[in-house]
Coordinates of C-alpha atoms and ligand atoms in Angstrom, one line a residue:
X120 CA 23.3 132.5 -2.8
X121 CA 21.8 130.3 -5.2
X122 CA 23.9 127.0 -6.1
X123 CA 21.3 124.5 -7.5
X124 CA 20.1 125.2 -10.8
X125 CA 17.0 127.0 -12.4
X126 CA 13.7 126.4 -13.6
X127 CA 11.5 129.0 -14.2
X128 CA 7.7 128.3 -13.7
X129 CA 5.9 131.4 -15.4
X130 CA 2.2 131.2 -14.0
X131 CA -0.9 132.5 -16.1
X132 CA -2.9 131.8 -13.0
X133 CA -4.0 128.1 -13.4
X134 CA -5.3 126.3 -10.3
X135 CA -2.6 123.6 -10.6
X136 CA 0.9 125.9 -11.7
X137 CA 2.4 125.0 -8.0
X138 CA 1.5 121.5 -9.2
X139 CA 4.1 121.9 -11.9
X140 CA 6.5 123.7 -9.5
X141 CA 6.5 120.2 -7.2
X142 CA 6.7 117.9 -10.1
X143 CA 9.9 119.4 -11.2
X144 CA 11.4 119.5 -8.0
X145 CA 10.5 116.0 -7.7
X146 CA 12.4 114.9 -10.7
X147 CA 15.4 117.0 -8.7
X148 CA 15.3 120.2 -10.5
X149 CA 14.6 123.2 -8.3
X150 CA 12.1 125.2 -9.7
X151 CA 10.7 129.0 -9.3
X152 CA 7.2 130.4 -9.3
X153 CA 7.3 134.3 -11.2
X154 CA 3.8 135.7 -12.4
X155 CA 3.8 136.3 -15.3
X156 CA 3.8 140.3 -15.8
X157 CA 7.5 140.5 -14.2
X158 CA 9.6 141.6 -16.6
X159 CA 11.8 139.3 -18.1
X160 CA 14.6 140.7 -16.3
X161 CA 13.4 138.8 -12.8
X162 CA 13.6 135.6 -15.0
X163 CA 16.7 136.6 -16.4
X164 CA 18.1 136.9 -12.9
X165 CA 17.7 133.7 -11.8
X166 CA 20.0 132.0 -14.6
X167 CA 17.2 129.5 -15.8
X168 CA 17.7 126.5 -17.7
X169 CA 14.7 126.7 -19.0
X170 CA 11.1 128.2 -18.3
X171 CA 7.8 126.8 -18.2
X172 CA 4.8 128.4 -19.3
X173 CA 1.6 127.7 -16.9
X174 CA -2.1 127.5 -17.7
X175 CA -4.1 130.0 -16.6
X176 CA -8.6 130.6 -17.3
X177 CA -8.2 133.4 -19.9
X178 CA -8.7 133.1 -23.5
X179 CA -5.5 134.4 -25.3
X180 CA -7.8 135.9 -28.3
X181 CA -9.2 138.6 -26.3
X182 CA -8.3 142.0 -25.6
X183 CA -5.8 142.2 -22.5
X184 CA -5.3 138.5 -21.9
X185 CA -2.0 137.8 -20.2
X186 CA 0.6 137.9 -22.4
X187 CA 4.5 137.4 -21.9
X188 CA 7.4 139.5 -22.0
X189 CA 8.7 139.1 -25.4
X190 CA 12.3 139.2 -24.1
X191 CA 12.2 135.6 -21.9
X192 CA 11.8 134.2 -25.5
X193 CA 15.2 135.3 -26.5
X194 CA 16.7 134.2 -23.2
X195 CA 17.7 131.5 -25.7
X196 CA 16.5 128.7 -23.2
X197 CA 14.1 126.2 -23.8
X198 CA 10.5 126.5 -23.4
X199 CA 7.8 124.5 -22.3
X200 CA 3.9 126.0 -22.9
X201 CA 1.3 124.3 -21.3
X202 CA -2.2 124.9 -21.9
X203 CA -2.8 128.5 -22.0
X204 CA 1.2 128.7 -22.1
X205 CA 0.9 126.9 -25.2
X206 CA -1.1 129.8 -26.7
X207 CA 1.1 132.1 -25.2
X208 CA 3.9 130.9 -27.3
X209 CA 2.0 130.0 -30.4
X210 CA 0.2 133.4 -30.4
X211 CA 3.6 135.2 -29.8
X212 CA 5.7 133.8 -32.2
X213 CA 3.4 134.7 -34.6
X214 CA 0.7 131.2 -35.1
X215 CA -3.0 131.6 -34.2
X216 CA -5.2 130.6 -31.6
X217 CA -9.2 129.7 -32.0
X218 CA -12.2 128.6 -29.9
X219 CA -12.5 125.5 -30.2
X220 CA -15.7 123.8 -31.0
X221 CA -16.0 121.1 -28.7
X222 CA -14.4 121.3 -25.1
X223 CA -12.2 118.7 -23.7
X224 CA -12.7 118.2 -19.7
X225 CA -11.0 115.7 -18.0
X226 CA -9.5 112.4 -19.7
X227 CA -8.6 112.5 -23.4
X228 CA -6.8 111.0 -25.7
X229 CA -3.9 112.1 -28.1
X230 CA -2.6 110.6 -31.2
X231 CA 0.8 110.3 -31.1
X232 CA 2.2 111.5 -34.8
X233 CA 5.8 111.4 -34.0
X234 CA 7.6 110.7 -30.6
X235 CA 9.5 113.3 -30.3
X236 CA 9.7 116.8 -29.0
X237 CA 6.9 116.6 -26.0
X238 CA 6.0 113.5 -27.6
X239 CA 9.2 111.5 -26.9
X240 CA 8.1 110.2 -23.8
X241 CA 5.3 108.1 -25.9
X242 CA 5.2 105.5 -28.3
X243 CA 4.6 106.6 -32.1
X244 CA 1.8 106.0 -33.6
X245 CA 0.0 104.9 -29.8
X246 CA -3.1 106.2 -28.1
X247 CA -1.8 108.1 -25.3
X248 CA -4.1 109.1 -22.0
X249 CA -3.8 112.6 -21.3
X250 CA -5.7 115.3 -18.7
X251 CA -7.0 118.1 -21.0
X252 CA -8.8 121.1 -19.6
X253 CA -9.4 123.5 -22.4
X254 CA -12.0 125.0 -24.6
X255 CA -9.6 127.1 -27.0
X256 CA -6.6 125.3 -29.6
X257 CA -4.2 126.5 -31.9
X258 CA -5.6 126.8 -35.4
X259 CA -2.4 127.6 -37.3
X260 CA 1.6 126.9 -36.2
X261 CA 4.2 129.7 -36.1
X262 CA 6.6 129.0 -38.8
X263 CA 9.6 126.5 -37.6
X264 CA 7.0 124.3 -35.2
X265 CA 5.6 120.8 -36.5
X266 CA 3.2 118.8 -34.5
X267 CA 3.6 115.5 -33.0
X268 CA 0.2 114.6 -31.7
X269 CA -3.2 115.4 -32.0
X270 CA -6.3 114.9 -30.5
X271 CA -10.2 114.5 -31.2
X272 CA -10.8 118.1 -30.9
X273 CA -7.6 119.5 -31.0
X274 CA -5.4 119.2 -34.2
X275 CA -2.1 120.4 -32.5
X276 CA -2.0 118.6 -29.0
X277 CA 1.7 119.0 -28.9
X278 CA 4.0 120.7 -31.1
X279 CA 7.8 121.3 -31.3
X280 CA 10.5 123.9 -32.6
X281 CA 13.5 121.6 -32.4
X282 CA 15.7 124.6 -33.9
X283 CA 14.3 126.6 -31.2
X284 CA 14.1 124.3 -28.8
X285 CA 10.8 124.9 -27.8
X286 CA 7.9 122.9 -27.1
X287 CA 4.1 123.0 -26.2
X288 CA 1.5 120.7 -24.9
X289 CA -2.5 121.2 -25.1
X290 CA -2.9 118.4 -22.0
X291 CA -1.5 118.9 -18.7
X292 CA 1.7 117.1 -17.8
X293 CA 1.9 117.8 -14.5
X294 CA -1.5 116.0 -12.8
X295 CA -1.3 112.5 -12.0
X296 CA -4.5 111.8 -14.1
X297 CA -1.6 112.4 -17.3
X298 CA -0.2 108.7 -16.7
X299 CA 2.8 109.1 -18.5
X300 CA 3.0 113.2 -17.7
X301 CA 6.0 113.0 -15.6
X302 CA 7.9 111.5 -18.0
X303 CA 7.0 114.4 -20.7
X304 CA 8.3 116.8 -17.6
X305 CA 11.8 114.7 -17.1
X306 CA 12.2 114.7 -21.0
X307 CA 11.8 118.8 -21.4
X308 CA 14.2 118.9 -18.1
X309 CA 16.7 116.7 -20.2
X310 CA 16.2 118.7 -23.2
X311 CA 17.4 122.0 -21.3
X312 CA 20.5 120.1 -19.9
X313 CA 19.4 119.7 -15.7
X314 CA 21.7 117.7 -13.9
X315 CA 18.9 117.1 -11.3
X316 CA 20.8 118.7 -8.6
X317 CA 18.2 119.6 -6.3
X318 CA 18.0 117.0 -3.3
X319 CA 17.5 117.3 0.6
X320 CA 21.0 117.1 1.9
X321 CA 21.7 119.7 -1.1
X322 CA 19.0 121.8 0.6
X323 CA 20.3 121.1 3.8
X324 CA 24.6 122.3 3.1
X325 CA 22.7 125.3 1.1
X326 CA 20.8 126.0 3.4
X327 CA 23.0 125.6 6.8
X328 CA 25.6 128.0 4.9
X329 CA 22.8 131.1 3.7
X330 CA 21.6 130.6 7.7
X331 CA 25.2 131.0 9.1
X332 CA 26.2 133.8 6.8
X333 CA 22.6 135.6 7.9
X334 CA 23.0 135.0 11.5
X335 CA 27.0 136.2 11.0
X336 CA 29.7 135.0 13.4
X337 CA 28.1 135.7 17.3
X338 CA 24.3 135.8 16.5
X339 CA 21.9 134.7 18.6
X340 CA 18.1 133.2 17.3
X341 CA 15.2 132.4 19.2
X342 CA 12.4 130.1 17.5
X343 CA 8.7 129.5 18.7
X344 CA 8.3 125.5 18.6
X345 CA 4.8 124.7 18.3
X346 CA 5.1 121.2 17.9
X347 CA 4.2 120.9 14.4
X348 CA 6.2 120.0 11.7
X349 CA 7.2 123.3 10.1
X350 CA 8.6 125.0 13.5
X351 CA 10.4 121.7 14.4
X352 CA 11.8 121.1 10.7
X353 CA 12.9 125.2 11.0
X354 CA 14.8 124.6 14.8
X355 CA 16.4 121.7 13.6
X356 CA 17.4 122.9 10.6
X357 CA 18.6 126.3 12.4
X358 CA 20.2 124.2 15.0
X359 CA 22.1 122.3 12.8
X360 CA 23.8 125.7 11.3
X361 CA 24.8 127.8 14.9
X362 CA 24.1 124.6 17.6
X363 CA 24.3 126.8 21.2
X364 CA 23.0 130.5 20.0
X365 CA 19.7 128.7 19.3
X366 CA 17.2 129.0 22.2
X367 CA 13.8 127.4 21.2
X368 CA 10.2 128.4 23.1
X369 CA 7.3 126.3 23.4
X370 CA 4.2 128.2 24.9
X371 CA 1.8 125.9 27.0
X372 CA -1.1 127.9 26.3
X373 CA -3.8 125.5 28.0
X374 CA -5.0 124.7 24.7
X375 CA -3.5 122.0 23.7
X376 CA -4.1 118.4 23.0
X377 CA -4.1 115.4 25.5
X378 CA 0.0 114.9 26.0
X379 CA 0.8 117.6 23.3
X380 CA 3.0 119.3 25.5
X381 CA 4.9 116.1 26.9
X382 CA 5.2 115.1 23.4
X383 CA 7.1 118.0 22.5
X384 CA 9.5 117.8 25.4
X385 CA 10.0 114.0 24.4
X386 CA 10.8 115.0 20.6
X387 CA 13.2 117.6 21.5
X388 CA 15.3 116.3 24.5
X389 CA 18.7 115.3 23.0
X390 CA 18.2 116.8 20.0
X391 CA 18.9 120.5 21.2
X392 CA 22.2 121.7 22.7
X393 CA 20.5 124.2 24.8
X394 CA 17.5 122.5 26.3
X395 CA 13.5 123.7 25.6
X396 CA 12.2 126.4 27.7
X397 CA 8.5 125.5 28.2
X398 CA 6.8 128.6 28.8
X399 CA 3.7 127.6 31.2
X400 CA 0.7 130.1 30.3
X401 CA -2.6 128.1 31.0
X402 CA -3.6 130.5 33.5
X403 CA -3.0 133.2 31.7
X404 CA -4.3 132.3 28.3
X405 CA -7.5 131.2 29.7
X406 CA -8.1 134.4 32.6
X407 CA -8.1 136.2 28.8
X408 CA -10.5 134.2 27.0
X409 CA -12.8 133.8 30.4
X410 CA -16.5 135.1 29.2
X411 CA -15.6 135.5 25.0
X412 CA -17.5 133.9 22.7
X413 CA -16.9 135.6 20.1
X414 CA -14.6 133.4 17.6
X415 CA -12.6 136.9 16.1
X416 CA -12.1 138.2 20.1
X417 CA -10.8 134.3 21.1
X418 CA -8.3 134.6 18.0
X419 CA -7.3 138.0 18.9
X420 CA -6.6 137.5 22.3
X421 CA -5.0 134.4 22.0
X422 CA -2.6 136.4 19.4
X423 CA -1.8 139.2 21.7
X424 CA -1.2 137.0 24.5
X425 CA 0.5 134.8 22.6
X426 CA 3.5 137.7 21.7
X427 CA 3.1 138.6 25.6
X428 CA 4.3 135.4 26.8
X429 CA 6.3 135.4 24.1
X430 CA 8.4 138.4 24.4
X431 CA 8.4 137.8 28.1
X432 CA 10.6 134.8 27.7
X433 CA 12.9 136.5 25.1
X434 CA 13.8 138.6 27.9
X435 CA 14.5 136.3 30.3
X436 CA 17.0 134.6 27.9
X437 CA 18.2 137.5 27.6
X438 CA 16.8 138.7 24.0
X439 CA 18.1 137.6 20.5
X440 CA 19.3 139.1 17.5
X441 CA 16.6 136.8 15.2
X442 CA 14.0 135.1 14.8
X443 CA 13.1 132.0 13.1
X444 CA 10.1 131.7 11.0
X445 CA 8.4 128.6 9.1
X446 CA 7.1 130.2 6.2
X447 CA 6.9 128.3 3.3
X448 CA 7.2 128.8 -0.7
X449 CA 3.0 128.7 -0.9
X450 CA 3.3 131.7 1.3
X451 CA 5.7 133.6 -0.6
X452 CA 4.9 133.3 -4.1
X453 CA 3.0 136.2 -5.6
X454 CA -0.3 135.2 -6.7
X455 CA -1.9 135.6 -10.1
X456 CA -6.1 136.6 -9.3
X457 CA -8.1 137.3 -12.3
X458 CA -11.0 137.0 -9.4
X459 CA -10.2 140.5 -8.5
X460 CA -12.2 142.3 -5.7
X461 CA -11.1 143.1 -2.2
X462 CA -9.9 140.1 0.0
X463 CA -12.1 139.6 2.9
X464 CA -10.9 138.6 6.3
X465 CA -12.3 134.8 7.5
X466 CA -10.7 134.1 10.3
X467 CA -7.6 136.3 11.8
X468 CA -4.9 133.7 11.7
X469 CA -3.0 133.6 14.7
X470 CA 1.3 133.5 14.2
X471 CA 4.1 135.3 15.1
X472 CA 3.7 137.8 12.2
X473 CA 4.0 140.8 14.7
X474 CA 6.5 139.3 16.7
X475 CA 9.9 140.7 14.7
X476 CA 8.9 144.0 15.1
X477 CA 8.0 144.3 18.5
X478 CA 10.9 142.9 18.9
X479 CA 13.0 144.4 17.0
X480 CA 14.7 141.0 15.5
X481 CA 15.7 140.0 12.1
X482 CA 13.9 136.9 10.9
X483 CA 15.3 133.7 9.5
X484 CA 13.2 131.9 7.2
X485 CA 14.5 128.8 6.6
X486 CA 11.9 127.2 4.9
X487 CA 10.5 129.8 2.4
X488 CA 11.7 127.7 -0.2
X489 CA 10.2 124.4 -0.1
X490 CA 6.5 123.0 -0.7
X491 CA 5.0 121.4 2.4
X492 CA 5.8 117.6 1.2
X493 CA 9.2 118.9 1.1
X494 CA 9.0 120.0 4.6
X495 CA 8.5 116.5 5.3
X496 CA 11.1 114.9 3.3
X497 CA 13.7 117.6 5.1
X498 CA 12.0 116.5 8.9
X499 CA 13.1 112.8 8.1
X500 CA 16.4 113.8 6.6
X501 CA 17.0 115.8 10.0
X502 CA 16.4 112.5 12.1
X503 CA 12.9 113.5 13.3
X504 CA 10.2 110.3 13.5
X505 CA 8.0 109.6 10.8
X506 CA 4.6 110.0 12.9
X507 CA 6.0 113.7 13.7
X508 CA 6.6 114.1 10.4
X509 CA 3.1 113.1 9.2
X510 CA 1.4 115.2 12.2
X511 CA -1.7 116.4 10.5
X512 CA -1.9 120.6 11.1
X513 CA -3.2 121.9 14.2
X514 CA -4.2 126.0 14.5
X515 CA -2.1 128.4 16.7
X516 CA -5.4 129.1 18.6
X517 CA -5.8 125.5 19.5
X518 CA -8.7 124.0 21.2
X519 CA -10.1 127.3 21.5
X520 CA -12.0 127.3 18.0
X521 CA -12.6 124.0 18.8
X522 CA -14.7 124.7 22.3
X523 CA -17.5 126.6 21.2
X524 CA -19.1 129.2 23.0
X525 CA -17.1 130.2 26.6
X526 CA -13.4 127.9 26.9
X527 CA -13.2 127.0 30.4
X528 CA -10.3 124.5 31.6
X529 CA -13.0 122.0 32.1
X530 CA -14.2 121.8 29.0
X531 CA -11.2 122.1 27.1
X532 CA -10.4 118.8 29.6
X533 CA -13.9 117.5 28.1
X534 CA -12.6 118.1 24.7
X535 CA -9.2 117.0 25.1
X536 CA -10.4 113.6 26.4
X537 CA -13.2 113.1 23.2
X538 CA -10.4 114.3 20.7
X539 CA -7.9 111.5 22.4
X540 CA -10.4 108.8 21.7
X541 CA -11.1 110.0 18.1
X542 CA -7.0 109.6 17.0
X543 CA -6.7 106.4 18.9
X544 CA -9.5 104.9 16.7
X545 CA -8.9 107.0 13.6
X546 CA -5.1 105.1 13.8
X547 CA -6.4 101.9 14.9
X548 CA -8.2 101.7 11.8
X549 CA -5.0 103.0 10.0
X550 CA -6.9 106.0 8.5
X551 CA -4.7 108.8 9.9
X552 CA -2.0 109.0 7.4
X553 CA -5.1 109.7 4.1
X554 CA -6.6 112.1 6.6
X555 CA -5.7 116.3 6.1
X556 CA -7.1 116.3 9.7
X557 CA -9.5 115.1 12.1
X558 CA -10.8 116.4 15.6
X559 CA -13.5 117.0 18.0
X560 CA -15.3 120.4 18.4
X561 CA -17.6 120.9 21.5
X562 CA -20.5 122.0 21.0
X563 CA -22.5 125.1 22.8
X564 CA -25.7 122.3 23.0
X565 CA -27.1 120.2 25.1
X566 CA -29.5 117.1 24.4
X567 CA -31.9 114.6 26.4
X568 CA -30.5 111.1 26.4
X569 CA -31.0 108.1 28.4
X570 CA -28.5 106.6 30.3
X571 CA -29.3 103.6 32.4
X572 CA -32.6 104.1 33.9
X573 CA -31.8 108.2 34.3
X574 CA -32.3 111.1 31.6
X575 CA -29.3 113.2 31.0
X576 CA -28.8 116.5 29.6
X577 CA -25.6 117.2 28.6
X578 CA -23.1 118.2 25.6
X579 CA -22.7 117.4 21.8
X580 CA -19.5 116.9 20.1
X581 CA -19.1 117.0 16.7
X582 CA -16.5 114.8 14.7
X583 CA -14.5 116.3 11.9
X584 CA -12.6 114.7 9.4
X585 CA -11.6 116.1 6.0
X586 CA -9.4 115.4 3.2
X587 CA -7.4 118.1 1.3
X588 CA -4.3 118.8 -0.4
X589 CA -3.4 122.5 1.0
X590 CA -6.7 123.5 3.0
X591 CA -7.9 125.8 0.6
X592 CA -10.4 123.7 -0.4
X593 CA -11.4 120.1 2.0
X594 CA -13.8 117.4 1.1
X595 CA -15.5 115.9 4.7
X596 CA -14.0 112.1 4.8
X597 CA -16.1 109.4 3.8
X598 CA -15.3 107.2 7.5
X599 CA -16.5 104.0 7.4
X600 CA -19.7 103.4 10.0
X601 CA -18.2 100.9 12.0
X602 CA -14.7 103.4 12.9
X603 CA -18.1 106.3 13.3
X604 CA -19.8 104.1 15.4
X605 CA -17.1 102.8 17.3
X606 CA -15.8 106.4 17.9
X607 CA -19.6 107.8 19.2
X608 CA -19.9 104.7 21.2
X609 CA -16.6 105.3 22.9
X610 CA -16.8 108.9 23.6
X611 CA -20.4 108.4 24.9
X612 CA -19.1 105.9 27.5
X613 CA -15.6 107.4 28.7
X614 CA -16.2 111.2 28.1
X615 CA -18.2 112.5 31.1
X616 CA -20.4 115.5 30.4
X617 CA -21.0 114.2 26.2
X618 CA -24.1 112.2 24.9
X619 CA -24.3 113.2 21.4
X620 CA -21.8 112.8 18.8
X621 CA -23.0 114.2 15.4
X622 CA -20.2 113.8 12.4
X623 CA -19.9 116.7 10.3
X624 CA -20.6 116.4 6.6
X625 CA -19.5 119.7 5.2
X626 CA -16.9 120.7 2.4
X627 CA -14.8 123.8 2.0
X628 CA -16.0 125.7 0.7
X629 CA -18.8 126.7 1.9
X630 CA -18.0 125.7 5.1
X631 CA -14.1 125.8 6.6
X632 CA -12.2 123.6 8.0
X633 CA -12.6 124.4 11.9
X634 CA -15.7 125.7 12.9
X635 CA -14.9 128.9 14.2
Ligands
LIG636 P1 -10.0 126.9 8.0 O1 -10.7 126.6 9.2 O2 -9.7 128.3 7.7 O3 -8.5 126.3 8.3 O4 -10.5 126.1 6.8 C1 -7.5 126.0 7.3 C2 -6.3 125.4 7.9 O5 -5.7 126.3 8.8 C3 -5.7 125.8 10.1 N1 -5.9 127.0 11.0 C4 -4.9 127.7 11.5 N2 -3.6 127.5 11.6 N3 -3.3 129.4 12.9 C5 -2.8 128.4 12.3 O6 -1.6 128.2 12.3 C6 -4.6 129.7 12.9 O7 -5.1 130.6 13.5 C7 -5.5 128.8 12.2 N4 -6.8 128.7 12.0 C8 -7.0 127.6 11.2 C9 -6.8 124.8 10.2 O8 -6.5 123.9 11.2 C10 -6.7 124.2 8.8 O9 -5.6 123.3 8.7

């Protein structure tokens, strides 16, 4: 049950095609992710007003480079080519496509011939800043196009079919480093006739009505809370559409963070008609993890335990019919790799994926649509706070991969007390809303210090802070000294058992985000 209308986003594999995904659904159109060897039919199916054609690392000259299916030309929709989409189109409506002698990088600028077409959103005859990434062009223009700008390297920047209504663009619309890029977006979106009808209460009706007619009449749901922003948005949002035949868990697996747990409790009383079963596992999460080292065994045992507990408490309510998952839209969209090669396993990440079948439940997904910053916007729009909202992630396996070596209730206490002082300084100096996420990790070492007139030998803790966008990739965060210092200084003095604190200046890759 689709109401809002379609965009099509056909991806050729670029880094940045989810980039164009959000950018239209921030101008209020919703808009699809298919790759781009479905057959035209799966467009077809979704009704599009118009289709977008990614970029994507292949040259369109050579033999088997991604091509499209003819037919989602004569869906008789607009359509937008960008980048290697722009070849795409060229080279199948029967232009040409070349190497191009020099290679444009980064910022570039395009001559503005005519503003219209792609070129509307500029002034005629200006220097417009543009984002080009490319080291091919189009040498010669299928018959019916004309071209309304140009560039240094690049004689067709952006061309136009107005009969056809189709449009292409060498430069990339859809990063921010295109100043005026959103505005060649809106005017393609106008061009196929959106009415912009994709909001969050829209979502919301839509989305209270597909979970009602899922759940049917006298189903009952159960939904793992962990406290972070996707499970909470999910409950709410699944409590909004069946109210009392929503039960929602939260496991207190010892591993948590200083007040996590009473946190949660806070957030959720009132807002739930039945109230939040807290499931209290410490013990039994940490008898299982007594002795291991080993960062795979933590994760697997924390898993297994984890559907234990887990199942146990199902029971007790008295079972359900569902249950809810917070998958979202990255998850689900099927990915173009021209990398090929077997995936390798880096860490075994620890959710409820086995849960339904044990069980034997159905699974809502409420969220399988939306982009994480659409999460958030839906969080506010159900009434939760804005620093719950901005919670920065935290993994399923907790403070476990952040203890190294053996986790023992003391020092996960250790850890829980040097991670407390690290947020209270990181938003003290009002750095926690720029931040992906930062935390302590203990570490398995011990140093000399000097305290007083005595030596000590105790722990090191390492401070982690990273930027990122979607934690595929993470820069380490350039802190200023004084919040580093004042942090070290801090844990050195309050935390017993710590008198090193190293900061950790490693990107992912190589390195990932937690350390184990
Ligand atoms: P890494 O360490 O792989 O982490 O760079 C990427 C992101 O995933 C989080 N993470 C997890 N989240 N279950 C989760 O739900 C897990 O088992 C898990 N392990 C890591 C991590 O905090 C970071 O945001």
């Amino acid at each position: 049950m689709t109401a809002h209308q379609t965009l099509v986003v056909v991806d050729f594999g670029s880094q940045v095609t989810q980039l164009i995904a959000r950018r239209v659904r921030e101008l209020g159109v919703y808009a699809e992710i298919i790759p781009y060897d479905a057959p035209a039919s799966r467009i077809a199916e979704r009704s599009p007003l118009g289709v977008i054609l990614s970029g994507g690392p292949s040259s369109i000259y050579q033999a088997g480079a991604p091509r499209l299916d003819p037919a989602v030309l004569g869906l008789g929709v607009p359509v937008l080519g960008i980048c290697y989409g722009l070849y795409v189109l060229v080279d199948a409506l029967g232009g040409t496509v070349e190497a191009a002698g020099e290679h444009e990088y980064g910022p570039a600028t395009v001559q503005v011939l005519a503003a219209e077409g792609p070129a509307s959103a500029f002034d005629p005859g200006s220097d417009e800043p543009v984002w080009m990434s490319h080291g091919d062009r189009v040498a010669a223009l299928p018959a019916g196009f004309r071209t309304v700008a140009r560039s240094r390297s690049c004689p067709h920047a952006a061309i136009v079919d107005p009969q056809r209504r189709m449009w292409g663009v060498q430069f990339h619309p859809e990063v921010s480093h295109t100043p005026r890029g959103t505005e060649v977006l809106g005017a393609f979106l106008d061009l196929c006739g959106f009415s912009r009808d994709w909001s969050m209460s829209r979502f919301v009706e839509e989305s209270v009505a597909r979970i009602q007619a899922r759940v049917g009449k006298t189903g009952t749901v159960l939904c793992g809370l962990s406290g972070g922003v996707d499970s909470s948005v999910a409950a709410l949002l699944v409590e909004r559409a069946i109210g009392d035949r929503l039960r929602c868990v939260f496991v207190d697996n010892g591993l948590l963070r200083r007040d996590e747990r009473a946190e949660v409790e806070r957030m959720f009383a009132g807002r739930l008609h039945n109230p939040l079963v807290v499931a209290d596992a410490a013990d039994r999460f940490l008898a299982q993890l007594a002795g291991v080292t080993d960062p795979e065994v933590k994760r697997k045992r924390i898993g297994a335990t984890f559907i234990d507990v887990f199942d146990h408490e199902a029971h007790r309510l008295g079972g359900a019919d569902f249950l809810v998952q917070g998958t979202l839209y990255p998850d689900v969209i099927e990915s173009v790799s021209f990398q090929g090669g077997p995936s390798v396993t880096i860490k075994t990440h620890h959710n409820v994926g086995g849960l339904p079948e044990r069980m034997k439940m159905g699974v809502v997904e409420p969220l399988r649509e939306l982009f994480k910053d659409e999460v958030r916007r839906l969080g506010l729009q159900l009434g939760l706070p804005e620093d719950m909202v901005w919670r920065h992630p935290f993994p399923g396996p907790g403070l476990a991969v952040r203890v190294l070596g053996e986790v023992t209730k003391e020092r996960c206490d250790r850890l829980r007390q040097a991670d407390a002082v690290i947020l209270e300084e990181i938003r003290a100096a009002g750095l926690y809303r720029q931040l992906w996420q930062v935390f302590g990790v203990l570490l398995p070492v011990q140093s000399v210090g000097v305290m007083g007139d005595g030596r000590t030998y105790e722990n090191a803790l390492a401070v982690r802070a990273v930027e990122s966008t979607d934690a595929m990739t993470a820069d380490w965060a350039r802190l200023p000294y004084e919040v580093l210092a004042k942090i070290s200084s801090r844990i050195i003095n309050e935390v017993r058992g710590i008198n090193r604190v190293c900061y950790d200046i490693s990107s992912k890759p190589p390195a990932t985000i937690e350390w184990e």
